[in-house]
Coordinates of C-alpha atoms in Angstrom, one line a residue:
P1 CA 85.0 -23.1 -58.2
P2 CA 83.7 -26.5 -59.4
F3 CA 84.1 -28.8 -56.5
R4 CA 86.9 -31.0 -58.7
E5 CA 89.2 -27.7 -59.1
D6 CA 88.6 -26.5 -55.4
P7 CA 90.5 -29.2 -53.4
Y8 CA 89.4 -27.7 -49.8
A9 CA 86.0 -28.1 -50.9
V10 CA 83.9 -30.4 -49.0
P11 CA 82.2 -33.5 -51.3
C12 CA 78.2 -33.7 -50.9
A13 CA 77.1 -36.6 -49.2
S14 CA 74.6 -37.2 -51.3
C15 CA 75.8 -37.5 -54.9
H16 CA 79.5 -37.0 -54.2
Q17 CA 80.1 -34.6 -57.5
A18 CA 79.6 -31.6 -56.6
A19 CA 80.5 -29.3 -53.4
S20 CA 78.4 -29.4 -50.3
V21 CA 77.0 -25.7 -49.3
H22 CA 73.6 -26.4 -47.5
N23 CA 74.5 -28.8 -44.1
D24 CA 76.2 -31.5 -46.5
T25 CA 74.7 -31.0 -50.0
C26 CA 75.2 -29.2 -52.5
E27 CA 72.4 -27.0 -54.6
D28 CA 70.8 -29.5 -56.4
C29 CA 70.8 -32.5 -54.2
S30 CA 69.5 -29.4 -51.2
A31 CA 66.8 -28.8 -53.7
R32 CA 65.8 -32.0 -54.1
D33 CA 65.2 -33.0 -50.3
A34 CA 63.4 -29.7 -49.8
F35 CA 60.9 -31.1 -52.3
G36 CA 60.5 -34.5 -51.1
A37 CA 60.7 -32.8 -47.9
K38 CA 57.0 -31.3 -49.0
S39 CA 55.3 -34.7 -49.1
P40 CA 53.8 -36.8 -46.0
T41 CA 56.2 -38.8 -44.4
G42 CA 54.9 -40.0 -40.9
K43 CA 55.7 -39.8 -37.7
D44 CA 58.2 -42.7 -37.8
A45 CA 60.4 -41.7 -39.9
S46 CA 62.2 -38.6 -41.3
T47 CA 62.3 -38.2 -44.9
P48 CA 59.7 -41.1 -47.7
E49 CA 63.5 -42.4 -48.4
L50 CA 63.7 -44.2 -45.2
I51 CA 59.7 -45.1 -45.1
S52 CA 60.5 -47.2 -48.7
L53 CA 64.0 -49.0 -47.1
E54 CA 61.6 -50.0 -44.5
R55 CA 58.6 -51.6 -46.5
L56 CA 61.6 -52.5 -48.9
S57 CA 63.6 -54.1 -46.4
A58 CA 60.9 -56.1 -45.0
H59 CA 59.3 -57.0 -48.6
C60 CA 62.2 -58.7 -49.7
G61 CA 63.6 -60.5 -46.5
Q62 CA 66.8 -58.8 -45.8
Q63 CA 67.9 -55.5 -44.5
L64 CA 68.4 -53.4 -47.3
E65 CA 71.0 -50.1 -46.7
L66 CA 70.6 -46.5 -48.8
A67 CA 72.5 -46.2 -51.8
K68 CA 76.0 -43.8 -50.5
D69 CA 75.8 -41.2 -53.7
L70 CA 74.5 -41.4 -57.0
G71 CA 77.6 -42.9 -58.5
T72 CA 76.8 -45.8 -56.1
L73 CA 73.2 -46.0 -57.3
A74 CA 74.1 -46.3 -61.5
R75 CA 76.4 -48.7 -60.9
L76 CA 74.0 -51.5 -59.0
P77 CA 72.9 -53.1 -62.1
L78 CA 74.9 -56.5 -62.3
D79 CA 74.7 -55.9 -66.4
R80 CA 77.8 -54.5 -66.6
T81 CA 77.0 -51.8 -69.3
K82 CA 75.4 -48.2 -68.8
R83 CA 76.7 -47.7 -65.5
N84 CA 76.9 -44.3 -65.8
H85 CA 73.3 -43.3 -66.0
L86 CA 70.1 -42.6 -64.4
A87 CA 66.5 -42.9 -64.6
T88 CA 64.4 -40.1 -62.8
I89 CA 60.6 -40.6 -62.6
Y90 CA 58.4 -38.2 -61.6
A91 CA 54.1 -39.8 -61.1
D92 CA 51.1 -38.3 -61.0
G93 CA 47.1 -39.5 -60.6
N94 CA 44.6 -39.0 -63.4
S95 CA 41.2 -37.5 -62.5
V96 CA 42.1 -37.9 -58.7
G97 CA 40.9 -33.9 -57.9
Q98 CA 38.3 -34.9 -60.1
L99 CA 36.5 -37.7 -58.4
F100 CA 37.4 -35.8 -54.5
A101 CA 35.8 -32.7 -55.6
S102 CA 32.3 -35.2 -56.7
V103 CA 33.0 -37.2 -53.6
S104 CA 30.1 -35.6 -50.5
D105 CA 30.3 -38.0 -47.7
T106 CA 33.1 -37.6 -45.4
T107 CA 33.5 -40.6 -44.4
A108 CA 34.1 -42.2 -48.5
A109 CA 36.6 -39.3 -49.2
I110 CA 38.4 -40.3 -46.0
A111 CA 38.3 -44.2 -47.3
L112 CA 38.8 -43.0 -50.5
S113 CA 41.9 -40.8 -49.7
G114 CA 43.5 -44.0 -47.3
A115 CA 43.1 -46.1 -50.9
I116 CA 45.4 -44.1 -52.7
E117 CA 47.9 -43.6 -50.8
E118 CA 48.8 -47.2 -49.8
A119 CA 48.4 -47.5 -53.7
I120 CA 50.7 -45.4 -54.8
Q121 CA 53.1 -47.2 -51.2
E122 CA 52.5 -50.0 -52.5
A123 CA 53.2 -49.4 -56.8
G124 CA 56.6 -47.8 -55.7
D125 CA 57.3 -51.3 -52.9
R126 CA 56.5 -53.9 -56.1
A127 CA 58.4 -51.4 -58.5
L128 CA 61.8 -51.4 -56.5
A129 CA 60.8 -55.0 -55.2
E130 CA 61.1 -56.0 -59.0
L131 CA 64.6 -54.2 -59.0
V132 CA 66.3 -55.8 -56.3
P133 CA 67.3 -59.6 -57.7
L134 CA 68.7 -57.6 -60.7
S135 CA 71.1 -55.5 -58.5
E136 CA 74.2 -55.8 -56.7
P137 CA 73.0 -57.2 -52.8
G138 CA 72.1 -55.4 -49.7
T139 CA 71.5 -51.9 -51.2
M140 CA 67.9 -50.2 -52.8
P141 CA 68.2 -49.8 -55.9
G142 CA 66.2 -46.1 -55.5
I143 CA 66.1 -42.7 -54.1
V144 CA 62.7 -41.8 -53.1
T145 CA 61.7 -38.3 -53.0
V146 CA 58.1 -38.4 -53.0
L147 CA 56.1 -41.5 -52.4
A148 CA 53.0 -40.7 -51.0
A149 CA 49.1 -39.3 -51.9
D150 CA 48.7 -40.2 -55.9
D151 CA 52.3 -38.8 -56.3
A152 CA 55.9 -40.5 -56.8
L153 CA 59.0 -39.0 -57.5
I154 CA 61.7 -41.9 -57.1
T155 CA 66.0 -42.2 -59.4
V156 CA 66.9 -45.5 -60.2
P157 CA 70.0 -46.9 -62.2
A158 CA 68.8 -45.9 -66.3
A159 CA 69.0 -49.8 -67.7
F160 CA 65.6 -50.0 -64.5
G161 CA 64.0 -47.0 -65.9
W162 CA 61.1 -48.5 -68.1
T163 CA 60.8 -51.4 -66.0
F164 CA 60.0 -49.4 -63.0
A165 CA 57.7 -46.9 -64.2
L166 CA 55.6 -50.2 -65.8
T167 CA 55.5 -51.5 -62.4
L168 CA 55.0 -48.4 -61.1
T169 CA 51.9 -47.5 -63.3
K170 CA 50.1 -50.7 -63.8
T171 CA 50.1 -51.4 -59.8
F172 CA 48.5 -48.1 -59.2
N173 CA 46.0 -48.9 -62.2
E174 CA 45.6 -52.2 -60.9
R175 CA 44.9 -51.2 -57.0
M176 CA 42.2 -48.6 -58.1
L177 CA 40.5 -50.9 -60.4
N178 CA 39.8 -53.8 -57.5
D179 CA 39.7 -51.4 -54.7
D180 CA 35.9 -51.3 -53.5
R181 CA 36.9 -47.8 -51.3
V182 CA 37.1 -46.4 -55.0
T183 CA 34.0 -48.0 -56.5
R184 CA 32.3 -46.6 -53.4
A185 CA 33.4 -42.9 -54.5
M186 CA 32.6 -43.5 -58.0
E187 CA 29.5 -43.3 -56.9
F188 CA 29.2 -39.7 -56.0
G189 CA 30.6 -39.2 -59.9
G190 CA 34.1 -39.1 -61.6
H191 CA 36.5 -41.4 -63.1
R192 CA 38.4 -44.0 -61.7
P193 CA 41.9 -42.8 -61.4
T194 CA 45.0 -44.4 -62.7
L195 CA 48.6 -42.9 -62.9
S196 CA 51.1 -41.5 -65.8
A197 CA 54.9 -40.8 -65.1
G198 CA 57.5 -39.2 -67.0
I199 CA 61.3 -40.5 -67.4
A200 CA 64.1 -38.4 -67.7
F201 CA 67.6 -40.2 -68.7
T202 CA 70.7 -38.1 -67.6
H203 CA 74.6 -39.0 -67.2
V204 CA 75.5 -39.9 -63.3
K205 CA 76.9 -36.1 -63.4
S206 CA 73.7 -34.1 -64.5
P207 CA 72.2 -31.8 -62.1
I208 CA 69.3 -34.0 -60.4
E209 CA 67.5 -30.5 -60.5
V210 CA 67.6 -30.8 -64.0
A211 CA 66.4 -34.4 -64.2
I212 CA 63.3 -33.3 -62.2
Q213 CA 62.5 -30.6 -63.7
T214 CA 62.6 -33.0 -67.3
A215 CA 60.9 -36.4 -65.4
D216 CA 58.1 -33.3 -64.7
A217 CA 57.8 -31.8 -68.1
A218 CA 58.0 -35.3 -69.8
M219 CA 55.1 -36.4 -67.1
R220 CA 52.6 -33.0 -68.0
Q221 CA 53.2 -33.4 -71.6
A222 CA 51.6 -37.2 -71.4
K223 CA 48.8 -35.7 -69.5
R224 CA 48.1 -33.0 -71.2
T225 CA 48.0 -35.2 -74.7
K226 CA 46.2 -38.4 -73.3
P227 CA 44.1 -36.7 -70.8
G228 CA 42.6 -38.7 -68.3
E229 CA 44.5 -41.9 -69.7
S230 CA 47.4 -43.6 -68.3
A231 CA 50.7 -42.9 -70.3
I232 CA 54.6 -42.3 -70.1
G233 CA 56.6 -39.7 -71.4
W234 CA 60.1 -39.7 -71.4
A235 CA 62.7 -37.5 -72.4
D236 CA 67.0 -39.2 -73.1
L237 CA 69.1 -36.1 -72.3
T238 CA 72.1 -38.7 -72.8
H239 CA 71.3 -38.1 -76.6
P240 CA 71.7 -34.7 -78.1
G241 CA 68.8 -33.9 -80.8
D242 CA 66.7 -37.2 -79.5
P243 CA 63.0 -35.3 -79.1
S244 CA 60.7 -36.2 -75.9
S245 CA 58.2 -38.6 -76.4
L246 CA 55.4 -40.1 -75.2
C247 CA 52.8 -43.4 -75.4
A248 CA 49.8 -44.6 -73.8
L249 CA 50.7 -47.7 -71.1
T250 CA 48.4 -50.1 -72.9
W251 CA 50.6 -49.4 -76.4
L252 CA 53.2 -50.0 -74.1
T253 CA 52.3 -53.4 -72.5
D254 CA 51.2 -54.5 -75.9
N255 CA 54.4 -54.3 -77.8
I256 CA 57.0 -54.4 -74.6
A257 CA 58.5 -57.6 -76.0
V258 CA 59.3 -55.8 -79.6
V259 CA 61.5 -53.1 -77.3
E260 CA 63.4 -56.4 -75.5
S261 CA 64.0 -58.0 -79.1
I262 CA 65.3 -54.6 -79.9
S263 CA 67.2 -53.8 -77.4
G264 CA 69.1 -57.4 -77.6
M265 CA 71.0 -55.9 -80.8
P266 CA 74.2 -54.4 -81.2
A267 CA 73.9 -50.3 -80.5
S268 CA 75.4 -49.7 -84.3
Q269 CA 72.4 -51.7 -85.5
R270 CA 69.6 -49.8 -83.7
A271 CA 71.6 -46.5 -84.6
S272 CA 71.5 -47.5 -88.0
W273 CA 67.8 -48.1 -88.3
E274 CA 67.5 -44.6 -86.9
R275 CA 69.1 -43.0 -89.9
D276 CA 67.9 -45.0 -92.4
I277 CA 64.3 -43.8 -91.1
V278 CA 65.3 -40.4 -90.6
S279 CA 66.9 -39.8 -94.0
G280 CA 64.3 -42.0 -95.8
R281 CA 61.6 -39.6 -94.7
E282 CA 63.7 -36.8 -95.4
T283 CA 64.1 -38.1 -99.4
H284 CA 60.5 -38.2 -99.3
V285 CA 60.6 -42.0 -100.0
P286 CA 57.3 -43.4 -99.3
E287 CA 56.3 -44.9 -95.6
R288 CA 55.2 -48.3 -96.7
D289 CA 58.6 -48.8 -98.8
I290 CA 60.7 -47.8 -95.8
L291 CA 58.8 -50.1 -93.4
A292 CA 59.1 -53.2 -96.3
F293 CA 63.3 -52.2 -96.1
L294 CA 62.8 -52.9 -92.3
R295 CA 61.5 -56.1 -93.0
R296 CA 64.0 -57.1 -94.7
E297 CA 66.5 -56.5 -92.8
V298 CA 64.8 -58.4 -89.8
R299 CA 64.5 -61.5 -92.2
R300 CA 68.4 -60.8 -92.7
L301 CA 69.1 -60.2 -88.5
S302 CA 67.5 -64.1 -88.2
S303 CA 68.9 -64.5 -84.9
I304 CA 66.6 -62.2 -83.7
D305 CA 62.6 -61.9 -82.8
L306 CA 60.6 -59.4 -84.2
A307 CA 57.7 -58.9 -85.8
L308 CA 57.2 -54.9 -86.8
D309 CA 53.6 -55.8 -88.6
G310 CA 51.6 -53.1 -87.3
L311 CA 53.7 -50.7 -86.2
T312 CA 54.3 -47.3 -87.9
L313 CA 57.6 -45.8 -88.3
D314 CA 57.1 -43.6 -85.4
D315 CA 55.9 -46.2 -83.4
I316 CA 59.3 -48.2 -84.1
L317 CA 61.1 -44.7 -83.5
K318 CA 59.7 -45.0 -79.8
L319 CA 61.0 -48.8 -79.7
I320 CA 63.9 -47.9 -80.3
S321 CA 64.9 -44.5 -78.4
M322 CA 63.0 -47.3 -75.2
S323 CA 65.4 -50.2 -76.3
R324 CA 68.3 -47.9 -75.8
W325 CA 68.0 -48.2 -72.0
C326 CA 65.9 -51.7 -71.6
P327 CA 68.0 -54.1 -70.4
A328 CA 69.4 -57.1 -72.4
K329 CA 67.1 -60.2 -71.9
E330 CA 70.2 -62.4 -69.9
A331 CA 70.6 -59.0 -68.1
T332 CA 67.2 -59.9 -66.4
R333 CA 68.2 -62.6 -65.4
P334 CA 68.5 -62.9 -60.9
R335 CA 72.0 -63.5 -60.0
S336 CA 72.4 -67.0 -58.8
S337 CA 74.0 -68.2 -55.9
E338 CA 77.6 -69.4 -56.9
E339 CA 77.5 -66.3 -59.3
A340 CA 76.8 -64.2 -55.7
S341 CA 79.4 -65.3 -53.9

């Protein structure tokens, strides 16, 4: 029987949502841990999560603890809204295999491997560090399954999904751009590596394996659609009927201020705009007329700072989808010492 229907079942030590069947974990968490065990973890720690915990604690100057379960993780944001959802991020390098295949010098290949390993670890550390001041104190704001080579698989509170994915990809790309070991490897041919990612937004009670598969599929679709280019795909499983989507990292960087502005609107207003766009298209209203209507709406809502110039309706739908899980600007303010006490 399901865990909640069987009073004799032992709860999973990781998620506390299902019955323990493998040692002290459920089917889903056991599959997640098995996936992570395939990743290099170093000699002095048993899991990628413990390595990240040690590095992040040193980076932040405080001893952090692991979240005791997924529910605790989901409740970490200081922003008290949307505390029952998670974002699982799956990232993978672009052009890495091609570049290694072109390098004929063993020393250069070893140096390249070190550069990529260091880049993904720094990117993961920095992305997690961005979340620490936005979270309840004392707990690492992520569950790290893989963080090695050119791969990352990490789960964070849903409200942190976009912040984490942006910092992760941008940091990795910057390291690849500025590392002399990468530049040396490129003398043999190939392209400079970048990072693409997929994000799955799910309810905390959803199977973690579904989140991993969805994030993986979103990442692969982003890589197929924009080959060699840093891109982010996402799927919101908390919003039935919402299609998966993707965008180039450069496009998202250019429009992140629009996402933040839309996220400050009431959810009912965002939903109304989505319905207006969809119904307008279904009744064959010209796109320019729908855009003109939305601009009038922006002027009517004079309390928001929002510019829609240069955006298509598809762009606006993507930005509205992103805004569901982008915290309001006031929620990104770190907690003061008075508030913490």
